[in-house]
Amino acid sequence: MTANEVEQDSRARRSAAIRGTARVLHRSPLHIPLAERLSALAAAAPEVVGADEATDIYGDGVVATLEEEVARLLGKEAAVFFPTGTMAQQVALRCWAGRTGIATVALHPKAHPELHEGGAFTTVSGLRTVHPTGEPRLPTAGEVREFPEPFGALMLELPLRDAGFVLPSWEELAAVVEAARERDAVVHIDGARLWECTPHFGRPLGEIAGLADTVYVSFYKSLEGLSGAALAGPLTLVEEARVWRHRYGGQLFQQFPAAVSALLGLKHVLPRLPAYVAHARVVAEALREGLAAAGLPWSRVHPERPHTHQFQVWLPYASEVLDEASLRQAEETRTSLFGRWFADGPPGLSVTEVTVTEEGLGWTADDVKEAVAEFVRRLPR
């Protein structure tokens, strides 16, 4: 089999295993059959749109309603819908570069645009990126203040996903923003997962977003929407962003399924996120205790006390070994504890991301420890 065929076979096996499980910490909408998901969306749509409401055309109707709701939640003058977050952030930083006269963006080397967007900032938008820190955390105020090169915008990913969904303290975040202001730089928040940051900061969304000049949010990562994103900020910049959205090919004829699913996520999932964050901390502690009791040579849950409802688990095995143990556990016990594993860091270490959502709320600490024991039994010793 080719590498592509092996990957396709593994993906099909993984999807079948998850669909057959009775217990998971998080059941991704990706594992729900297409017809079932479409039917659920149609059945729930009347909760957020009128029965006789017309479909959108080039961003009016339900899309405009979504934009208004996002602007209200984030305390911004306006918001504009984008088909992808990659496009939204390119447009935001391109607009700011035109206004500041500096096409350099300061961000973390593990930020999404640097790792997962194919060099889009530099290749497509003509932006240059610099890194105030390489540590697995957001930069400090001192690092921003003392960085030797000028930059027009500071981009902060909240939480920093690839470093472990980590967040600074509220005081640290405010100090970083103030340091950027001292340099006459604007602040942009990559808030793909901003929705679940309120428990950590102890502040409402509007106050968190209020630190920044612009904020991008995603509708599918935490809110379980079909797709899409929004950019929120000053009205004049948002209107300019609409022009650039068209130039980038993002002014789609109709987007009502994504917009409806986003409104449903705001209505039903957003209020549940604090409960997910709280229970993720219970799950993380039980995982740490369960892995220690299993007698593995080394393990790590990071952060020890999760900042959001997502966190990392590290183990000293090859990723394919851990993938096989995870799949066998799901297939043989109908309980799925871990998803995919990835080789990262020093050789011999692998990492997975753990997400706790609605179904995970039913797990007790003892349930987690029992699942850990079952998983470890499937590892080579």
Coordinates of C-alpha atoms in Angstrom, one line a residue:
M1 CA 0.0 0.0 0.0
T2 CA 1.2 3.5 -0.7
A3 CA 1.5 6.0 2.1
N4 CA -1.7 7.7 1.0
E5 CA -3.6 4.4 1.0
V6 CA -2.3 3.6 4.4
E7 CA -3.5 7.0 5.7
Q8 CA -6.9 6.6 4.1
D9 CA -7.3 3.1 5.6
S10 CA -6.3 4.4 9.0
R11 CA -8.7 7.3 8.8
A12 CA -11.6 5.0 7.8
R13 CA -10.7 2.6 10.7
R14 CA -10.6 5.6 13.1
S15 CA -13.9 7.0 12.0
A16 CA -15.6 3.6 12.3
A17 CA -14.1 3.1 15.7
I18 CA -15.4 6.4 17.0
R19 CA -18.8 5.9 15.5
G20 CA -19.0 2.6 17.3
T21 CA -18.0 3.9 20.7
A22 CA -20.4 4.3 23.6
R23 CA -18.1 6.6 25.7
V24 CA -15.9 9.4 24.5
L25 CA -14.6 12.6 26.0
H26 CA -15.4 14.5 22.8
R27 CA -17.5 13.4 19.8
S28 CA -16.5 15.5 16.9
P29 CA -19.2 16.5 14.4
L30 CA -16.9 15.1 11.8
H31 CA -17.9 11.6 12.9
I32 CA -21.6 12.3 12.4
P33 CA -22.9 11.0 9.0
L34 CA -23.7 13.7 6.5
A35 CA -27.4 13.1 6.2
E36 CA -27.8 13.1 9.9
R37 CA -26.0 16.3 10.3
L38 CA -27.9 18.1 7.6
S39 CA -31.2 16.9 9.1
A40 CA -30.2 18.1 12.5
L41 CA -29.2 21.5 11.1
A42 CA -32.5 21.9 9.3
A43 CA -34.5 20.9 12.4
A44 CA -32.7 23.4 14.6
A45 CA -32.6 26.3 12.2
P46 CA -35.9 27.8 13.3
E47 CA -34.4 28.5 16.7
V48 CA -32.2 31.2 15.2
V49 CA -33.8 32.2 11.9
G50 CA -37.4 33.0 10.9
A51 CA -39.4 30.3 9.1
D52 CA -40.0 32.5 6.1
E53 CA -36.6 34.2 6.1
A54 CA -34.9 34.3 2.7
T55 CA -31.5 32.8 2.1
D56 CA -28.5 35.1 2.0
I57 CA -27.0 36.6 -1.1
Y58 CA -23.4 37.8 -0.9
G59 CA -23.5 38.2 2.8
D60 CA -26.9 39.7 3.7
G61 CA -29.7 38.1 5.6
V62 CA -28.6 35.5 8.2
V63 CA -24.9 36.2 7.5
A64 CA -25.5 39.9 8.5
T65 CA -27.4 38.8 11.6
L66 CA -24.4 36.6 12.6
E67 CA -22.0 39.5 12.1
E68 CA -24.1 41.8 14.3
E69 CA -24.2 39.1 17.0
V70 CA -20.4 38.6 17.0
A71 CA -19.8 42.3 17.1
R72 CA -22.1 42.6 20.1
L73 CA -20.5 39.6 22.0
L74 CA -17.0 41.0 21.4
G75 CA -17.8 44.6 22.1
K76 CA -16.7 45.8 18.7
E77 CA -18.2 48.3 16.3
A78 CA -18.6 45.8 13.5
A79 CA -17.7 42.3 12.3
V80 CA -17.5 40.7 8.9
F81 CA -17.9 37.0 8.0
F82 CA -15.1 35.1 6.3
P83 CA -15.2 31.6 4.8
T84 CA -11.9 30.8 6.5
G85 CA -9.8 32.1 9.4
T86 CA -6.7 32.0 7.2
M87 CA -8.3 34.6 4.9
A88 CA -9.7 36.6 7.8
Q89 CA -6.3 37.0 9.4
Q90 CA -4.4 37.8 6.2
V91 CA -6.9 40.5 5.4
A92 CA -6.8 41.9 9.0
L93 CA -3.0 42.1 9.1
R94 CA -2.8 43.4 5.5
C95 CA -5.2 46.2 6.4
W96 CA -3.2 47.1 9.4
A97 CA 0.0 47.1 7.4
G98 CA -1.5 49.7 5.1
R99 CA -2.5 51.9 8.0
T100 CA 0.7 51.7 10.1
G101 CA 3.0 51.7 7.1
I102 CA 4.9 48.7 8.5
A103 CA 4.4 45.3 6.9
T104 CA 6.0 43.4 9.8
V105 CA 3.9 41.3 12.1
A106 CA 5.2 40.1 15.5
L107 CA 3.8 36.7 16.5
H108 CA 4.8 33.4 18.0
P109 CA 6.7 30.9 15.9
K110 CA 4.1 28.3 16.9
A111 CA 1.2 30.5 15.9
H112 CA -1.2 29.1 13.4
P113 CA -0.1 31.3 10.4
E114 CA 3.5 30.1 10.9
L115 CA 2.8 26.4 11.1
H116 CA -0.5 25.6 9.3
E117 CA -1.0 28.1 6.5
G118 CA 1.7 27.4 4.0
G119 CA 3.5 30.7 4.5
A120 CA 0.4 32.6 3.5
F121 CA 1.3 35.8 5.3
T122 CA 4.6 36.2 3.4
T123 CA 3.7 34.5 0.1
V124 CA 0.2 35.9 -0.5
S125 CA -0.1 39.0 1.6
G126 CA 3.5 40.4 1.4
L127 CA 3.9 40.5 5.2
R128 CA 7.1 39.8 7.1
T129 CA 6.9 38.0 10.4
V130 CA 9.2 38.2 13.5
H131 CA 9.2 36.3 16.7
P132 CA 9.6 38.1 20.1
T133 CA 10.1 34.8 21.8
G134 CA 10.6 31.1 21.0
E135 CA 9.5 29.8 24.4
P136 CA 6.3 27.7 24.5
R137 CA 4.2 30.5 25.7
L138 CA 3.1 34.0 24.5
P139 CA 5.7 36.7 24.7
T140 CA 6.1 38.8 27.9
A141 CA 5.8 42.5 28.0
G142 CA 9.6 42.8 28.4
E143 CA 10.2 40.7 25.2
V144 CA 7.7 42.8 23.2
R145 CA 9.1 46.1 24.6
E146 CA 12.7 45.2 24.0
F147 CA 12.4 43.5 20.6
P148 CA 15.1 45.2 18.4
E149 CA 13.1 45.5 15.2
P150 CA 10.1 47.6 14.4
F151 CA 6.7 45.9 13.8
G152 CA 3.4 47.4 12.9
A153 CA 1.2 44.7 14.6
L154 CA 1.4 42.3 17.4
M155 CA -0.6 39.1 16.9
L156 CA -1.5 37.1 20.0
E157 CA -3.0 33.6 19.6
L158 CA -5.4 33.0 22.5
P159 CA -4.9 30.2 23.5
L160 CA -1.6 29.2 21.9
R161 CA -2.8 25.9 20.5
D162 CA 0.5 24.2 19.5
A163 CA 2.2 25.1 22.8
G164 CA -0.6 23.2 24.6
F165 CA -3.6 25.6 24.5
V166 CA -1.8 27.9 26.9
L167 CA -2.8 31.3 28.1
P168 CA -1.0 34.1 30.0
S169 CA -2.6 35.5 33.2
W170 CA -4.9 38.5 32.7
E171 CA -2.2 40.8 34.2
E172 CA 0.4 39.4 31.8
L173 CA -1.9 39.8 28.8
A174 CA -2.7 43.4 29.7
A175 CA 1.0 44.2 30.2
V176 CA 1.9 42.7 26.8
V177 CA -0.8 44.8 25.1
E178 CA 0.5 47.9 26.9
A179 CA 4.0 47.2 25.7
A180 CA 2.8 46.9 22.1
R181 CA 1.0 50.3 22.5
E182 CA 4.2 51.9 23.7
R183 CA 5.8 50.9 20.4
D184 CA 2.8 52.3 18.5
A185 CA 1.9 48.8 17.3
V186 CA -1.7 47.7 16.9
V187 CA -2.8 44.4 18.6
H188 CA -4.6 41.7 16.8
I189 CA -6.0 38.6 18.6
D190 CA -6.1 35.3 16.8
G191 CA -9.1 34.1 18.8
A192 CA -10.0 30.9 16.9
R193 CA -10.6 29.5 20.3
L194 CA -11.3 32.7 22.2
W195 CA -14.7 31.5 23.2
E196 CA -13.4 29.2 25.9
C197 CA -10.9 31.6 27.5
T198 CA -13.3 33.4 29.8
P199 CA -12.9 31.0 32.8
H200 CA -9.1 31.3 32.8
F201 CA -9.1 35.1 32.6
G202 CA -12.2 35.6 34.8
R203 CA -13.4 38.2 32.3
P204 CA -16.2 38.4 29.8
L205 CA -15.5 38.1 26.1
G206 CA -16.0 41.8 25.5
E207 CA -13.4 42.7 28.1
I208 CA -10.9 40.3 26.6
A209 CA -11.5 41.4 23.1
G210 CA -11.4 45.0 24.2
L211 CA -7.7 44.8 24.7
A212 CA -7.1 44.4 21.0
D213 CA -7.8 46.5 17.9
T214 CA -9.1 43.6 16.0
V215 CA -10.1 40.0 16.8
Y216 CA -10.7 36.9 14.7
V217 CA -12.9 34.1 15.9
S218 CA -13.7 30.7 14.4
F219 CA -17.2 29.1 14.3
Y220 CA -16.2 25.5 13.9
K221 CA -13.3 24.8 16.3
S222 CA -15.2 25.2 19.6
L223 CA -18.7 26.1 18.5
E224 CA -19.2 23.0 16.3
G225 CA -20.3 25.0 13.3
L226 CA -19.9 23.8 9.8
S227 CA -17.2 26.4 8.9
G228 CA -16.4 30.1 8.8
A229 CA -14.9 32.8 10.8
A230 CA -15.4 36.5 11.6
L231 CA -13.2 39.5 11.9
A232 CA -14.3 42.2 14.4
G233 CA -13.0 45.6 15.0
P234 CA -13.5 49.3 14.1
L235 CA -16.2 49.9 11.5
T236 CA -13.8 51.6 9.0
L237 CA -11.3 48.6 9.1
V238 CA -14.2 46.1 8.8
E239 CA -15.5 47.9 5.7
E240 CA -12.0 47.8 4.2
A241 CA -11.8 44.1 5.1
R242 CA -15.0 43.5 3.1
V243 CA -13.3 44.9 0.0
W244 CA -10.2 42.7 0.5
R245 CA -12.4 39.6 1.2
H246 CA -13.8 40.1 -2.3
R247 CA -10.3 40.4 -3.8
Y248 CA -9.2 37.3 -2.0
G249 CA -12.1 35.3 -3.4
G250 CA -14.1 35.1 -0.2
Q251 CA -17.3 36.8 -1.1
L252 CA -19.3 33.7 -1.6
F253 CA -22.8 33.7 -3.2
Q254 CA -24.5 32.0 -0.4
Q255 CA -23.3 30.9 3.1
F256 CA -26.5 30.3 5.1
P257 CA -25.7 26.8 6.3
A258 CA -22.4 27.9 7.9
A259 CA -24.1 31.0 9.3
V260 CA -27.0 29.1 10.8
S261 CA -24.7 26.5 12.3
A262 CA -22.6 29.4 13.8
L263 CA -25.7 31.0 15.4
L264 CA -26.7 27.7 16.8
G265 CA -23.2 27.3 18.3
L266 CA -23.4 30.7 19.9
K267 CA -26.8 29.9 21.4
H268 CA -26.2 26.3 22.6
V269 CA -22.4 25.6 22.8
L270 CA -21.0 28.9 24.0
P271 CA -22.9 28.9 27.3
R272 CA -21.6 25.3 28.0
L273 CA -17.9 26.0 27.5
P274 CA -17.2 27.0 31.1
A275 CA -18.5 23.6 32.2
Y276 CA -16.3 21.9 29.7
V277 CA -13.2 23.9 31.0
A278 CA -14.0 23.0 34.6
H279 CA -14.4 19.3 33.8
A280 CA -11.3 19.2 31.6
R281 CA -9.4 20.0 34.8
V282 CA -10.9 17.0 36.5
V283 CA -10.1 14.8 33.5
A284 CA -6.5 16.1 33.4
E285 CA -5.8 15.3 37.0
A286 CA -7.3 11.8 36.7
L287 CA -5.2 11.2 33.6
R288 CA -2.0 12.3 35.4
E289 CA -2.8 10.0 38.3
G290 CA -3.8 7.1 36.1
L291 CA -0.7 7.3 34.0
A292 CA 1.5 7.5 37.1
A293 CA -0.2 4.5 38.6
A294 CA 0.2 2.5 35.4
G295 CA 3.9 2.4 35.8
L296 CA 4.9 4.0 32.5
P297 CA 8.5 5.2 32.4
W298 CA 7.4 8.8 31.8
S299 CA 4.3 10.8 31.0
R300 CA 3.1 14.4 31.0
V301 CA -0.2 16.2 31.0
H302 CA 0.3 19.8 29.8
P303 CA -0.7 22.2 31.2
E304 CA -1.1 20.4 34.5
R305 CA -4.2 22.5 35.1
P306 CA -5.7 23.1 31.7
H307 CA -6.3 26.7 30.7
T308 CA -9.2 25.7 28.4
H309 CA -11.2 22.6 27.7
Q310 CA -8.3 21.3 25.6
F311 CA -4.8 20.1 26.7
Q312 CA -1.9 17.9 25.7
V313 CA -0.8 14.4 26.8
W314 CA 2.8 13.3 26.1
L315 CA 4.1 9.7 26.2
P316 CA 7.5 8.1 25.3
Y317 CA 6.3 5.9 22.5
A318 CA 6.2 6.1 18.7
S319 CA 3.0 7.8 17.4
E320 CA 2.0 4.7 15.4
V321 CA 2.2 2.5 18.5
L322 CA 0.0 4.9 20.5
D323 CA -2.4 5.2 17.5
E324 CA -2.8 1.4 17.4
A325 CA -3.4 1.2 21.2
S326 CA -6.0 4.0 21.0
L327 CA -7.9 2.3 18.1
R328 CA -7.8 -1.1 19.7
Q329 CA -9.2 0.3 22.9
A330 CA -12.1 2.0 21.0
E331 CA -12.8 -1.1 18.9
E332 CA -12.5 -3.6 21.8
T333 CA -14.1 -1.7 24.7
R334 CA -16.3 0.9 22.9
T335 CA -14.5 3.5 25.0
S336 CA -12.3 6.1 23.2
L337 CA -9.8 7.9 25.5
F338 CA -7.3 9.4 23.0
G339 CA -7.5 10.5 19.4
R340 CA -4.5 10.7 17.0
W341 CA -1.0 10.9 18.2
F342 CA 1.8 12.8 16.6
A343 CA 5.6 12.6 16.8
D344 CA 6.9 15.9 18.2
G345 CA 9.7 17.2 20.3
P346 CA 12.7 14.8 21.0
P347 CA 12.8 11.5 19.2
G348 CA 10.7 8.8 20.9
L349 CA 8.1 11.2 22.3
S350 CA 4.5 11.6 20.9
V351 CA 1.7 14.0 21.8
T352 CA -2.0 14.0 21.5
E353 CA -4.7 16.6 22.2
V354 CA -7.5 15.9 24.6
T355 CA -10.8 17.8 24.3
V356 CA -13.6 17.6 26.8
T357 CA -17.1 18.5 25.6
E358 CA -20.6 17.4 26.4
E359 CA -20.2 13.7 26.4
G360 CA -17.0 14.1 28.5
L361 CA -19.0 15.6 31.4
G362 CA -20.4 12.2 32.2
W363 CA -16.9 10.8 33.0
T364 CA -15.9 10.6 36.6
A365 CA -12.3 10.6 37.7
D366 CA -12.5 6.9 38.3
D367 CA -13.9 6.4 34.8
V368 CA -10.8 8.2 33.4
K369 CA -8.4 6.1 35.5
E370 CA -10.1 2.9 34.4
A371 CA -9.8 4.0 30.7
V372 CA -6.1 4.8 31.2
A373 CA -5.5 1.3 32.6
E374 CA -7.2 -0.3 29.6
F375 CA -5.2 1.9 27.2
V376 CA -1.8 1.1 28.9
R377 CA -2.6 -2.6 28.8
R378 CA -2.5 -2.3 25.0
L379 CA 1.0 -0.8 24.9
P380 CA 4.2 -2.9 24.5
R381 CA 6.1 -3.2 27.8

